[in-house]
Amino acid sequence: MKNLQATTTLHNGVKMPWFGLGVFKVEEGPELVNAVKAAIKNGYRSIDTAAIYGNEEGVGKGIKEGLQEAGISREELFVTSKVWNADLGYESTLAAFETSLAKLDLEYLDLYLIHWPVEGKYKDAWRALETLYKEGRIKAIGVSNFQIHHLEDLMKDAEIKPMINQVEYHPRLTQKEVQAFCKENGIQLEAWSPLMQGQLLDNETLQEIASKYNKSVAQIILRWDLQNGVVTIPKSTKEHRIIENADVFDFELTGEDMKLIDGLNQNHRVGPDPDNFDF
Ligand SMILES: NC(=O)c1ccc[n+]([C@@H]2O[C@H](COP(=O)([O-])OP(=O)(O)OC[C@H]3O[C@@H](n4cnc5c(N)ncnc54)[C@H](OP(=O)(O)O)[C@@H]3O)[C@@H](O)[C@H]2O)c1
């Protein structure tokens, strides 16, 4: 894990960058397009969006312009989107995929995820993802917000095991059991809201560690993700923070500091509980 382009190899052999840009809550418009372009310009090779974010067109525009300006080919970028709950079902997921791809103006996706484990619906959607994967329209397929029991249930009938599980993950929610289960099953864990949506930046323990390494709290948290073997996708629309967040490849947290950060866990979520949501 030497630089921003470093990758983890998913269980199907596809390489995915350890680090990427998230664009949740960023509306269509120049701020979004510029954030995606700034990320690519500054070395990011992974962008995470979703149909429900309502911003796939701007993400696609940012990708197109960003690649062109940086002189990089599409194959060097890893693009993720997600199928929304209302579209879970075999035919409806196939259709949702086409809509996302058209909005992004891309030929294929690198990763397509089931956004939430809606009971009674995710297995049909998974069959659709398997179809698209076998057709070569998606390089890797995965899930998001799946607890261990959701993964076990899905894998009972699945032909292809998910390559990724993207879950809320930060020092207040360290997800040790989910992580261990994913590791045993060759599923790469990916962190959403790695910065706890900005709510951890004034944490004293993290501030003390940050000053010791001469790094920011955000950088300490993101480095902790990487050293835990977790793919991370912090969101920022500000170029200076896009640069700052990715500047985590020139230092290493000691085992002791890793444990101190682990110790901040309170099983506290900022997002919905995957076992109790109604959308
Ligand atoms: N699968 C899912 O269900 C799910 C759910 C939520 C999110 N996600 C994905 O995960 C990505 C990241 O999660 P998130 O957007 O919820 O939260 P996050 O990345 O934990 O935090 C983003 C917030 O932190 C601020 N920030 C970023 N870098 C900073 C820095 N260096 N210093 C100070 N503030 C900083 C950002 O503000 P500025 O933009 O103003 O810098 C923004 O308000 C999302 O964008 C999305 O792609 C997935």
XYZ file of C-alpha atoms and ligand atoms in Angstrom:
327
model
C 0.000 0.000 0.000
C 2.509 2.562 -1.166
C 0.460 5.257 -2.845
C -2.976 6.478 -3.843
C -3.038 4.119 -6.804
C -2.339 1.034 -4.665
C -4.961 -1.686 -5.061
C -6.449 -4.635 -3.255
C -7.175 -7.728 -5.329
C -10.793 -8.848 -5.060
C -11.594 -12.564 -4.978
C -12.218 -12.614 -8.730
C -8.793 -11.091 -9.451
C -10.039 -7.557 -10.152
C -7.889 -4.827 -8.660
C -9.634 -2.096 -6.682
C -7.928 1.025 -5.300
C -7.714 1.105 -1.498
C -8.655 4.770 -1.577
C -11.409 6.648 -3.406
C -13.699 9.671 -3.435
C -17.276 9.517 -2.140
C -19.926 11.910 -3.473
C -22.924 11.346 -1.182
C -25.097 14.486 -0.798
C -23.241 16.358 -3.532
C -25.857 17.746 -5.901
C -25.575 17.973 -9.668
C -23.655 21.079 -10.704
C -20.162 22.536 -11.000
C -19.180 21.736 -7.379
C -19.708 18.020 -8.070
C -18.002 18.017 -11.470
C -15.058 19.963 -10.053
C -14.690 17.617 -7.061
C -14.500 14.549 -9.310
C -12.033 16.314 -11.603
C -9.919 17.484 -8.644
C -9.781 13.938 -7.312
C -8.602 12.494 -10.632
C -6.109 15.318 -11.120
C -4.660 14.639 -7.681
C -4.205 10.932 -8.255
C -7.475 9.353 -7.089
C -8.413 6.331 -9.190
C -11.740 5.388 -7.590
C -15.092 7.203 -7.427
C -18.111 5.987 -5.432
C -21.644 7.088 -6.333
C -25.150 5.574 -6.231
C -28.401 5.944 -8.134
C -30.099 7.426 -5.051
C -27.527 10.225 -4.797
C -29.115 11.672 -7.929
C -25.746 12.814 -9.217
C -24.594 10.156 -11.684
C -24.725 12.550 -14.637
C -22.382 15.042 -12.982
C -20.114 12.250 -11.804
C -19.951 10.995 -15.394
C -19.148 14.491 -16.658
C -16.422 14.904 -14.017
C -14.961 11.538 -14.968
C -14.933 12.311 -18.678
C -13.336 15.733 -18.241
C -11.016 14.578 -15.466
C -9.659 11.649 -17.481
C -9.149 13.827 -20.512
C -7.308 16.547 -18.621
C -5.124 14.028 -16.797
C -4.467 12.008 -19.990
C -5.709 8.831 -18.343
C -7.750 6.055 -19.904
C -11.112 4.852 -18.572
C -9.539 1.504 -17.669
C -7.333 3.211 -15.103
C -10.346 4.425 -13.147
C -12.547 2.334 -10.827
C -16.184 3.469 -10.831
C -18.792 2.228 -8.350
C -22.553 2.719 -8.347
C -25.390 1.104 -6.407
C -28.897 -0.107 -7.136
C -31.508 1.581 -4.973
C -34.064 -0.286 -2.839
C -37.059 0.574 -5.035
C -35.338 -1.118 -7.979
C -34.463 -4.395 -6.259
C -35.789 -7.309 -8.333
C -34.449 -9.233 -11.307
C -35.831 -7.197 -14.229
C -35.980 -3.933 -12.297
C -32.329 -4.197 -11.256
C -31.271 -4.930 -14.844
C -33.163 -1.809 -15.903
C -31.732 0.291 -13.053
C -28.232 -0.720 -14.124
C -28.879 0.507 -17.679
C -30.173 3.819 -16.338
C -27.110 4.322 -14.120
C -24.737 3.430 -16.929
C -26.508 5.818 -19.327
C -26.414 8.661 -16.796
C -22.734 8.057 -16.077
C -22.199 7.780 -19.845
C -19.945 4.759 -19.381
C -19.584 1.445 -21.222
C -19.190 -0.626 -18.061
C -19.022 -0.306 -14.278
C -16.135 -1.543 -12.170
C -18.347 -2.276 -9.186
C -22.111 -2.406 -8.725
C -23.566 -2.848 -5.249
C -26.937 -3.694 -3.733
C -27.306 -0.553 -1.622
C -29.381 -1.971 1.287
C -30.424 -5.520 2.266
C -34.186 -5.196 1.755
C -35.715 -8.450 3.007
C -37.276 -10.614 0.339
C -35.768 -8.542 -2.472
C -32.009 -8.742 -2.461
C -31.726 -12.302 -3.836
C -33.523 -11.486 -7.103
C -31.415 -8.351 -7.420
C -28.294 -10.430 -6.829
C -29.239 -12.739 -9.726
C -29.421 -9.647 -11.922
C -25.955 -8.562 -10.785
C -24.655 -12.076 -11.539
C -26.132 -11.874 -15.049
C -24.540 -8.479 -15.696
C -21.235 -9.699 -14.285
C -21.238 -12.780 -16.534
C -22.014 -10.571 -19.516
C -18.934 -8.479 -18.674
C -20.924 -5.306 -18.051
C -19.607 -5.076 -14.470
C -16.086 -6.047 -13.407
C -17.048 -6.832 -9.808
C -20.296 -7.144 -7.849
C -21.018 -6.651 -4.205
C -23.333 -5.533 -1.468
C -23.640 -2.698 0.999
C -24.941 -2.572 4.558
C -25.107 -6.357 4.794
C -24.845 -7.882 8.263
C -23.400 -11.379 8.689
C -26.845 -13.008 8.540
C -27.670 -11.166 5.297
C -24.417 -12.396 3.754
C -25.019 -15.971 4.918
C -28.542 -15.887 3.524
C -27.415 -14.420 0.190
C -24.564 -16.894 -0.211
C -26.895 -19.884 0.342
C -28.376 -19.268 -3.109
C -25.744 -17.186 -4.831
C -23.703 -18.556 -7.689
C -21.084 -15.839 -7.230
C -19.933 -14.627 -3.833
C -19.990 -10.836 -3.303
C -16.576 -9.294 -3.807
C -17.266 -6.282 -1.572
C -19.343 -5.353 1.445
C -19.497 -1.570 1.887
C -20.574 -0.681 5.426
C -20.545 2.237 7.841
C -17.126 2.032 9.453
C -15.180 4.497 11.598
C -13.531 4.577 15.043
C -16.966 4.716 16.755
C -18.195 1.683 14.773
C -15.380 -0.769 14.195
C -17.521 -3.684 12.943
C -15.065 -6.361 14.134
C -17.461 -9.298 13.636
C -18.543 -8.242 10.150
C -14.928 -7.642 9.221
C -13.820 -11.075 10.495
C -16.672 -12.784 8.637
C -15.846 -10.949 5.409
C -12.179 -11.824 5.749
C -12.951 -15.529 6.249
C -15.101 -15.449 3.136
C -12.782 -13.469 0.882
C -15.116 -10.449 0.815
C -13.297 -7.108 0.877
C -14.680 -4.675 3.470
C -15.154 -1.059 2.386
C -15.837 1.877 4.747
C -18.588 4.422 4.172
C -18.666 7.603 6.279
C -15.079 6.848 7.300
C -14.842 10.310 8.886
C -18.181 9.795 10.649
C -19.400 12.641 8.452
C -16.960 15.034 10.084
C -18.129 14.340 13.653
C -14.859 12.830 14.912
C -12.540 15.648 14.000
C -12.558 17.204 17.478
C -11.997 13.902 19.313
C -9.203 14.401 21.846
C -7.587 10.979 21.500
C -7.446 11.367 17.743
C -6.130 14.923 18.047
C -3.310 13.742 20.311
C -2.345 10.980 17.908
C -2.564 13.410 14.984
C -0.193 15.905 16.558
C 2.303 13.124 17.273
C 2.506 12.219 13.558
C 2.117 15.811 12.403
C -1.013 14.775 10.509
C -4.674 15.832 10.637
C -7.333 13.801 12.454
C -8.887 12.928 9.087
C -5.548 11.541 7.896
C -5.136 9.477 11.083
C -8.580 7.907 10.668
C -8.074 7.150 6.972
C -4.647 5.625 7.649
C -6.265 3.479 10.371
C -8.752 2.215 7.733
C -5.933 1.206 5.407
C -3.867 -0.482 8.101
C -6.985 -2.447 9.063
C -7.255 -3.662 5.465
C -10.407 -1.655 4.760
C -11.023 0.199 1.480
C -11.995 3.808 2.199
C -13.899 6.512 0.276
C -13.981 9.821 2.194
C -16.136 12.547 0.702
C -15.053 16.121 0.197
C -15.856 18.722 -2.407
C -12.941 20.945 -1.406
C -9.780 20.370 -3.402
C -7.485 21.061 -0.434
C -9.271 18.384 1.606
C -9.353 15.963 -1.327
C -5.563 16.329 -1.371
C -5.203 16.223 2.427
C -7.307 13.077 2.829
C -5.213 11.134 0.354
C -1.898 12.167 1.878
C -1.728 9.084 4.086
C 0.857 6.937 2.360
C 3.984 8.414 3.962
C 3.561 7.304 7.577
C 2.517 4.298 9.619
C 0.524 4.129 12.848
C 2.110 2.009 15.555
C 0.289 -1.053 16.872
C -0.287 0.845 20.079
C -1.955 3.776 18.324
C -4.047 1.387 16.191
C -5.334 -0.139 19.454
C -6.038 3.286 20.963
C -8.196 4.116 17.938
C -9.923 0.697 18.050
C -10.709 1.508 21.682
C -12.921 4.434 20.632
C -15.566 1.977 19.388
C -19.043 2.486 20.844
C -20.963 0.541 18.169
C -22.385 3.952 17.341
C -23.985 4.573 13.935
C -24.530 7.897 12.181
C -26.502 6.159 9.453
C -29.438 3.726 9.534
C -29.247 0.298 11.181
C -29.250 -2.425 8.488
C -31.415 -4.590 10.775
C -34.004 -1.915 11.309
C -34.665 0.428 8.408
C -37.896 1.190 6.598
C -36.923 2.620 3.234
N -23.409 2.503 1.062
C -24.004 3.394 1.807
O -25.099 3.154 2.346
C -23.361 4.718 2.027
C -23.875 5.592 2.989
C -23.215 6.814 3.182
C -22.095 7.132 2.435
N -21.634 6.267 1.472
C -20.439 6.576 0.643
O -19.339 6.882 1.507
C -18.830 8.181 1.182
C -18.242 8.851 2.405
O -19.195 8.970 3.442
P -19.900 10.362 3.844
O -19.937 11.287 2.685
O -21.211 9.987 4.462
O -19.026 10.930 5.036
P -17.454 11.132 5.373
O -16.615 10.872 4.191
O -17.227 10.391 6.632
O -17.429 12.676 5.763
C -17.702 13.677 4.826
C -17.786 15.012 5.574
O -16.527 15.326 6.150
C -16.042 16.558 5.614
N -14.601 16.376 5.389
C -13.997 15.574 4.476
N -12.666 15.612 4.595
C -12.395 16.475 5.595
C -11.199 16.949 6.186
N -10.009 16.533 5.757
N -11.299 17.831 7.197
C -12.498 18.264 7.646
N -13.665 17.847 7.130
C -13.622 16.958 6.117
C -16.814 16.795 4.338
O -17.015 18.165 4.103
P -16.484 18.929 2.752
O -17.103 18.252 1.569
O -17.001 20.310 2.991
O -14.992 18.843 2.773
C -18.158 16.135 4.680
O -18.966 17.032 5.425
C -20.073 8.890 0.624
O -19.756 10.076 -0.046
C -20.660 7.806 -0.236
O -19.954 7.708 -1.453
C -22.250 5.060 1.269
